[in-house]
Each structure stands twice: as structure tokens, then as C-alpha cells.
């Protein structure tokens, strides 16, 4: 068991990135809705051992995640704070930084141009912070021309996020909560406002270079395993549908965007929204991050927004027959990671302190490797620090 518990952490610590052109249409799925239901049921079965486990402790179970540890000092975010003197680091910060490094087109599309970004559902501001440091360390000329704006939910909803790191207070002029101050992107009045102020005009001029959306919800924090995800009427699903329609209208021609989504596909409407999103961009990438394999979340990245008269011509069947390969691959990795978690829950009491130390050492080795790959730099002197 000792060797397994050490080597276990080196099996698949790479991001998984696909676009639909990586696959052919050999699936030839005739009934898309039946296949959607099959994958929803597969997702439920993957989660069933966790949801029905007699000794479930959701918080303790997460300690065996990659880049996490049974000891807080070995987590990636803690390592970045202590080794590189970075403040306000979180899982979301690490995810955004990893996305920027894995998909360089998000930045390289805009070299020698003014760089304007808009961030939806952004509180407490970690995507902005990650982008700040990524540009500062890798693209200083773009950083000097960068202007950002953001919005977030500010009503009395339980999904509201606070100003944890002080970014809203310090950069108040960069935050825009809409005409009535709620920041609720499900409100059509707010949608029209953001499109008019930040989006493209009727002549296709205007828009921003990069739009991000990392929307989540209170239901994602359930002690049960993400019950709202496969519910077509859940807040998560409504947010996702809104993002899919809103982001392409905010991005300038040639610009990029990224948004968070969740396994599995909930219905034919979501497939149609994905298809319409795919048509809007020269390329769309789907990425499952190594930092969060245990989560059903993945990110959709649109690269090089096309003019409205040059949208890609893709049929629904052709798109789904290719996309289902991506969904199945993501579900495969999600299932592997879920089984690994169940292993630790079932046999954790038999793991010795020496074996836990091996796991912690392996985690720390991966944290060091990740930091070096990402070109993380020390902020000890606090020069150009965001806050």
C-alpha cells in the first residue's frame, strides 16, 4: 500500500483540453435526448457511493484531493502564500492562472492592443487577481494597457459573495452592479444594460477583449454531491444558459471568453446553447483542470469571436456526436477521481502516519512543480502588488 499511496499522486496531473475537431462523428447517436439521460444516470451512479456512504464527512473527504492535503500547510494556495509571498490566493486564483497558462491564445490574441476585460460573477475578485499577476510576469506591455471592469451579485440572495479580499472597496470604480445595483445577471434589465455598456454595437464595433464568468451558487456547497447540477431548473443551470447567451454579445470581434460549466449535460436546450456558442468562435476549447479533477466543473473557452456573417455552419447532430466524446472523457476522469476518494474514505483508518507523510510529500512535490511550470514569481517586496 505504501508504494501505491506515493505513486497514486502522479497518475494524471495534467489538464485535459479538447475541441470538437479532436473527434470524428463515428458515434452516430441518433437519439440525443436518450444519450443525455444515459449520461445523467451515469453521473448519478458515480456519485451514489459518496451520497450514500455511511461515514460521509464531506470536508474530511476533500483532504485527499490533488494539490490538497491532510495538513493545511501542504495545500497549493498555502505554499504560494508562504513561498512567494502572494496574498489572497484561493482555489479559483490557481484555476484561472492555470487556464491562462494552458490557453495562451486568451492573451496572445491581443498583443500590441489595448486590453479591456469584463468579469461576470467575479466576487471576491480572484480571477482579476490571477490575470493581474499573469500579465505582470509574462506580458508587461499588455499589463500596462489593461483596463478591467467587473460585476457580481449584490442582492440579498444566499448566493451573494462578500468582499473577502477588499478588491471591491479598493477598486470601487471598476465594479458595476447594473442600473439598480443588484448585479443579478438573470435579470433581463441587467443583461440589456451590460450589453449596451460593454458589448458590441449593431455595426459589430465595440466589445471587450476578454470576458470571464465563474458563476456558482449556494447549492454547489451541499454536503451531498452537487445535487443541483443535473436539475434543469436549478440556479446553476439558469446561470449557465444566461452566460452562454450573454458572453458572445460582450466580446469584441476577434476577442475571447471563458465560462464555467458542469457535468453532465442536462437537456437538449443545453446542447443547442453549446452549439450556438461553438458557432460564434473560430475555435472553442473545453478544459478539465488538474487542480479540480474531483469536481464536475469544466471550463468552456471561446477563441477569436467571429463576425455575425461568418459564423460556423455546424449541425446539431454533428456537434453532439463530437461533443459527447468530450463529455465521456471528462466523466471518465471524474469517475477515476471519485473512486480514489472512496478508497481513502473506506481505507483511511488503515493508512499509517508514514504513508500519510508520503502522500503529503508527493503533494508538496506537485505544488513545487506546478509553481515552476506557471512561472510564479516572488512578491516579497510587494512592488506592483494588487492589494
mmCIF file of N, CA and C in Angstrom, residues 163-225:
data_model
loop_
_atom_site.group_PDB
_atom_site.id
_atom_site.type_symbol
_atom_site.label_atom_id
_atom_site.label_comp_id
_atom_site.label_asym_id
_atom_site.label_seq_id
_atom_site.Cartn_x
_atom_site.Cartn_y
_atom_site.Cartn_z
ATOM 1 N N UNK A 163 -16.903 40.893 -0.037
ATOM 2 C CA UNK A 163 -15.640 41.480 -0.467
ATOM 3 C C UNK A 163 -14.510 40.908 0.394
ATOM 4 N N UNK A 164 -14.278 39.621 0.252
ATOM 5 C CA UNK A 164 -13.354 38.883 1.119
ATOM 6 C C UNK A 164 -11.964 39.492 1.145
ATOM 7 N N UNK A 165 -11.472 39.911 -0.032
ATOM 8 C CA UNK A 165 -10.090 40.383 -0.139
ATOM 9 C C UNK A 165 -9.971 41.904 -0.277
ATOM 10 N N UNK A 166 -11.102 42.608 -0.218
ATOM 11 C CA UNK A 166 -11.064 44.062 -0.279
ATOM 12 C C UNK A 166 -10.953 44.660 -1.655
ATOM 13 N N UNK A 167 -11.107 43.827 -2.707
ATOM 14 C CA UNK A 167 -10.958 44.350 -4.068
ATOM 15 C C UNK A 167 -12.096 45.292 -4.453
ATOM 16 N N UNK A 168 -13.304 45.005 -3.996
ATOM 17 C CA UNK A 168 -14.428 45.890 -4.330
ATOM 18 C C UNK A 168 -14.232 47.242 -3.658
ATOM 19 N N UNK A 169 -13.816 47.246 -2.414
ATOM 20 C CA UNK A 169 -13.600 48.505 -1.689
ATOM 21 C C UNK A 169 -12.462 49.321 -2.315
ATOM 22 N N UNK A 170 -11.351 48.667 -2.625
ATOM 23 C CA UNK A 170 -10.193 49.400 -3.131
ATOM 24 C C UNK A 170 -10.397 49.869 -4.565
ATOM 25 N N UNK A 171 -11.075 49.071 -5.385
ATOM 26 C CA UNK A 171 -11.229 49.376 -6.815
ATOM 27 C C UNK A 171 -12.706 49.615 -7.150
ATOM 28 N N UNK A 172 -13.386 50.361 -6.306
ATOM 29 C CA UNK A 172 -14.834 50.533 -6.455
ATOM 30 C C UNK A 172 -15.231 51.028 -7.832
ATOM 31 N N UNK A 173 -14.436 51.889 -8.457
ATOM 32 C CA UNK A 173 -14.787 52.438 -9.772
ATOM 33 C C UNK A 173 -14.759 51.388 -10.875
ATOM 34 N N UNK A 174 -14.146 50.251 -10.609
ATOM 35 C CA UNK A 174 -14.071 49.188 -11.615
ATOM 36 C C UNK A 174 -15.245 48.213 -11.521
ATOM 37 N N UNK A 175 -16.053 48.332 -10.483
ATOM 38 C CA UNK A 175 -17.163 47.403 -10.280
ATOM 39 C C UNK A 175 -18.471 48.048 -10.703
ATOM 40 N N UNK A 176 -19.286 47.303 -11.417
ATOM 41 C CA UNK A 176 -20.530 47.821 -11.980
ATOM 42 C C UNK A 176 -21.657 46.831 -11.665
ATOM 43 N N UNK A 177 -22.581 47.250 -10.795
ATOM 44 C CA UNK A 177 -23.641 46.358 -10.343
ATOM 45 C C UNK A 177 -24.966 46.576 -11.077
ATOM 46 N N UNK A 178 -24.913 47.292 -12.194
ATOM 47 C CA UNK A 178 -26.107 47.455 -13.008
ATOM 48 C C UNK A 178 -26.957 48.638 -12.596
ATOM 49 N N UNK A 179 -28.045 48.875 -13.328
ATOM 50 C CA UNK A 179 -28.849 50.087 -13.122
ATOM 51 C C UNK A 179 -29.543 50.165 -11.768
ATOM 52 N N UNK A 180 -29.840 49.017 -11.145
ATOM 53 C CA UNK A 180 -30.493 49.070 -9.833
ATOM 54 C C UNK A 180 -29.596 48.494 -8.734
ATOM 55 N N UNK A 181 -28.347 48.246 -9.065
ATOM 56 C CA UNK A 181 -27.355 47.884 -8.065
ATOM 57 C C UNK A 181 -27.383 46.456 -7.566
ATOM 58 N N UNK A 182 -28.063 45.544 -8.284
ATOM 59 C CA UNK A 182 -28.135 44.159 -7.808
ATOM 60 C C UNK A 182 -27.029 43.283 -8.382
ATOM 61 N N UNK A 183 -26.602 43.570 -9.604
ATOM 62 C CA UNK A 183 -25.619 42.721 -10.259
ATOM 63 C C UNK A 183 -26.154 41.357 -10.667
ATOM 64 N N UNK A 184 -27.462 41.172 -10.632
ATOM 65 C CA UNK A 184 -28.076 39.888 -10.946
ATOM 66 C C UNK A 184 -28.161 39.705 -12.465
ATOM 67 N N UNK A 185 -27.337 38.813 -13.033
ATOM 68 C CA UNK A 185 -27.324 38.665 -14.491
ATOM 69 C C UNK A 185 -28.519 37.868 -15.002
ATOM 70 N N UNK A 186 -29.334 37.300 -14.102
ATOM 71 C CA UNK A 186 -30.568 36.655 -14.542
ATOM 72 C C UNK A 186 -31.671 37.671 -14.815
ATOM 73 N N UNK A 187 -31.475 38.913 -14.387
ATOM 74 C CA UNK A 187 -32.432 39.993 -14.608
ATOM 75 C C UNK A 187 -32.248 40.535 -16.031
ATOM 76 N N UNK A 188 -33.275 40.456 -16.894
ATOM 77 C CA UNK A 188 -33.137 40.945 -18.271
ATOM 78 C C UNK A 188 -32.708 42.408 -18.352
ATOM 79 N N UNK A 189 -33.133 43.230 -17.393
ATOM 80 C CA UNK A 189 -32.732 44.642 -17.404
ATOM 81 C C UNK A 189 -31.217 44.773 -17.236
ATOM 82 N N UNK A 190 -30.636 43.974 -16.365
ATOM 83 C CA UNK A 190 -29.186 43.995 -16.195
ATOM 84 C C UNK A 190 -28.474 43.462 -17.431
ATOM 85 N N UNK A 191 -29.031 42.420 -18.038
ATOM 86 C CA UNK A 191 -28.426 41.881 -19.259
ATOM 87 C C UNK A 191 -28.362 42.955 -20.346
ATOM 88 N N UNK A 192 -29.479 43.658 -20.555
ATOM 89 C CA UNK A 192 -29.508 44.711 -21.584
ATOM 90 C C UNK A 192 -28.515 45.825 -21.250
ATOM 91 N N UNK A 193 -28.420 46.155 -19.974
ATOM 92 C CA UNK A 193 -27.515 47.214 -19.542
ATOM 93 C C UNK A 193 -26.063 46.850 -19.834
ATOM 94 N N UNK A 194 -25.643 45.623 -19.452
ATOM 95 C CA UNK A 194 -24.251 45.222 -19.647
ATOM 96 C C UNK A 194 -23.904 45.109 -21.132
ATOM 97 N N UNK A 195 -24.839 44.606 -21.929
ATOM 98 C CA UNK A 195 -24.583 44.510 -23.377
ATOM 99 C C UNK A 195 -24.434 45.899 -23.983
ATOM 100 N N UNK A 196 -25.316 46.813 -23.596
ATOM 101 C CA UNK A 196 -25.254 48.170 -24.144
ATOM 102 C C UNK A 196 -23.968 48.884 -23.733
ATOM 103 N N UNK A 197 -23.530 48.697 -22.499
ATOM 104 C CA UNK A 197 -22.375 49.432 -21.998
ATOM 105 C C UNK A 197 -21.046 48.800 -22.394
ATOM 106 N N UNK A 198 -20.974 47.471 -22.396
ATOM 107 C CA UNK A 198 -19.689 46.802 -22.627
ATOM 108 C C UNK A 198 -19.641 45.985 -23.911
ATOM 109 N N UNK A 199 -20.807 45.681 -24.488
ATOM 110 C CA UNK A 199 -20.845 44.772 -25.627
ATOM 111 C C UNK A 199 -20.674 45.450 -26.973
ATOM 112 N N UNK A 200 -20.836 44.631 -28.014
ATOM 113 C CA UNK A 200 -20.710 45.144 -29.386
ATOM 114 C C UNK A 200 -21.969 45.898 -29.785
ATOM 115 N N UNK A 201 -21.778 46.843 -30.687
ATOM 116 C CA UNK A 201 -22.902 47.614 -31.201
ATOM 117 C C UNK A 201 -23.492 46.909 -32.428
ATOM 118 N N UNK A 202 -24.516 47.518 -33.004
ATOM 119 C CA UNK A 202 -25.187 46.922 -34.161
ATOM 120 C C UNK A 202 -24.248 46.768 -35.346
ATOM 121 N N UNK A 203 -23.260 47.647 -35.442
ATOM 122 C CA UNK A 203 -22.313 47.578 -36.563
ATOM 123 C C UNK A 203 -21.122 46.676 -36.266
ATOM 124 N N UNK A 204 -21.218 45.893 -35.177
ATOM 125 C CA UNK A 204 -20.185 44.942 -34.752
ATOM 126 C C UNK A 204 -18.961 45.611 -34.127
ATOM 127 N N UNK A 205 -18.972 46.918 -33.976
ATOM 128 C CA UNK A 205 -17.873 47.604 -33.308
ATOM 129 C C UNK A 205 -18.061 47.512 -31.794
ATOM 130 N N UNK A 206 -16.972 47.737 -31.065
ATOM 131 C CA UNK A 206 -17.048 47.725 -29.610
ATOM 132 C C UNK A 206 -16.875 46.330 -29.042
ATOM 133 N N UNK A 207 -17.174 46.192 -27.765
ATOM 134 C CA UNK A 207 -16.960 44.935 -27.069
ATOM 135 C C UNK A 207 -15.611 44.911 -26.367
ATOM 136 N N UNK A 208 -15.382 43.899 -25.559
ATOM 137 C CA UNK A 208 -14.146 43.798 -24.792
ATOM 138 C C UNK A 208 -13.313 42.626 -25.304
ATOM 139 N N UNK A 209 -12.015 42.663 -24.987
ATOM 140 C CA UNK A 209 -11.090 41.643 -25.491
ATOM 141 C C UNK A 209 -11.296 40.283 -24.836
ATOM 142 N N UNK A 210 -11.616 40.300 -23.550
ATOM 143 C CA UNK A 210 -11.766 39.041 -22.812
ATOM 144 C C UNK A 210 -12.879 39.177 -21.792
ATOM 145 N N UNK A 211 -13.785 38.206 -21.777
ATOM 146 C CA UNK A 211 -14.857 38.146 -20.780
ATOM 147 C C UNK A 211 -14.723 36.823 -20.025
ATOM 148 N N UNK A 212 -14.838 36.875 -18.705
ATOM 149 C CA UNK A 212 -14.812 35.657 -17.895
ATOM 150 C C UNK A 212 -16.089 35.561 -17.073
ATOM 151 N N UNK A 213 -16.488 34.334 -16.790
ATOM 152 C CA UNK A 213 -17.661 34.092 -15.928
ATOM 153 C C UNK A 213 -17.397 32.831 -15.125
ATOM 154 N N UNK A 214 -17.313 32.986 -13.815
ATOM 155 C CA UNK A 214 -17.044 31.849 -12.930
ATOM 156 C C UNK A 214 -18.204 31.677 -11.970
ATOM 157 N N UNK A 215 -19.406 31.731 -12.515
ATOM 158 C CA UNK A 215 -20.606 31.736 -11.685
ATOM 159 C C UNK A 215 -20.807 30.387 -11.001
ATOM 160 N N UNK A 216 -21.186 30.462 -9.737
ATOM 161 C CA UNK A 216 -21.533 29.278 -8.957
ATOM 162 C C UNK A 216 -22.776 29.584 -8.153
ATOM 163 N N UNK A 217 -23.044 28.773 -7.138
ATOM 164 C CA UNK A 217 -24.224 29.001 -6.334
ATOM 165 C C UNK A 217 -24.139 28.291 -5.011
ATOM 166 N N UNK A 218 -25.001 28.663 -4.098
ATOM 167 C CA UNK A 218 -25.009 28.065 -2.760
ATOM 168 C C UNK A 218 -25.273 26.566 -2.822
ATOM 169 N N UNK A 219 -26.057 26.150 -3.824
ATOM 170 C CA UNK A 219 -26.379 24.729 -3.926
ATOM 171 C C UNK A 219 -25.145 23.877 -4.235
ATOM 172 N N UNK A 220 -24.083 24.501 -4.736
ATOM 173 C CA UNK A 220 -22.860 23.760 -5.013
ATOM 174 C C UNK A 220 -22.118 23.384 -3.743
ATOM 175 N N UNK A 221 -22.495 23.952 -2.603
ATOM 176 C CA UNK A 221 -21.788 23.684 -1.360
ATOM 177 C C UNK A 221 -22.480 22.614 -0.513
ATOM 178 N N UNK A 222 -23.434 21.931 -1.124
ATOM 179 C CA UNK A 222 -24.164 20.899 -0.389
ATOM 180 C C UNK A 222 -23.217 19.825 0.121
ATOM 181 N N UNK A 223 -23.542 19.282 1.310
ATOM 182 C CA UNK A 223 -22.742 18.166 1.812
ATOM 183 C C UNK A 223 -22.964 16.929 0.958
ATOM 184 N N UNK A 224 -24.105 16.887 0.262
ATOM 185 C CA UNK A 224 -24.281 15.863 -0.748
ATOM 186 C C UNK A 224 -23.561 16.341 -2.012
ATOM 187 N N UNK A 225 -23.417 15.460 -2.965
ATOM 188 C CA UNK A 225 -22.500 15.759 -4.062
ATOM 189 C C UNK A 225 -23.199 16.497 -5.193
#
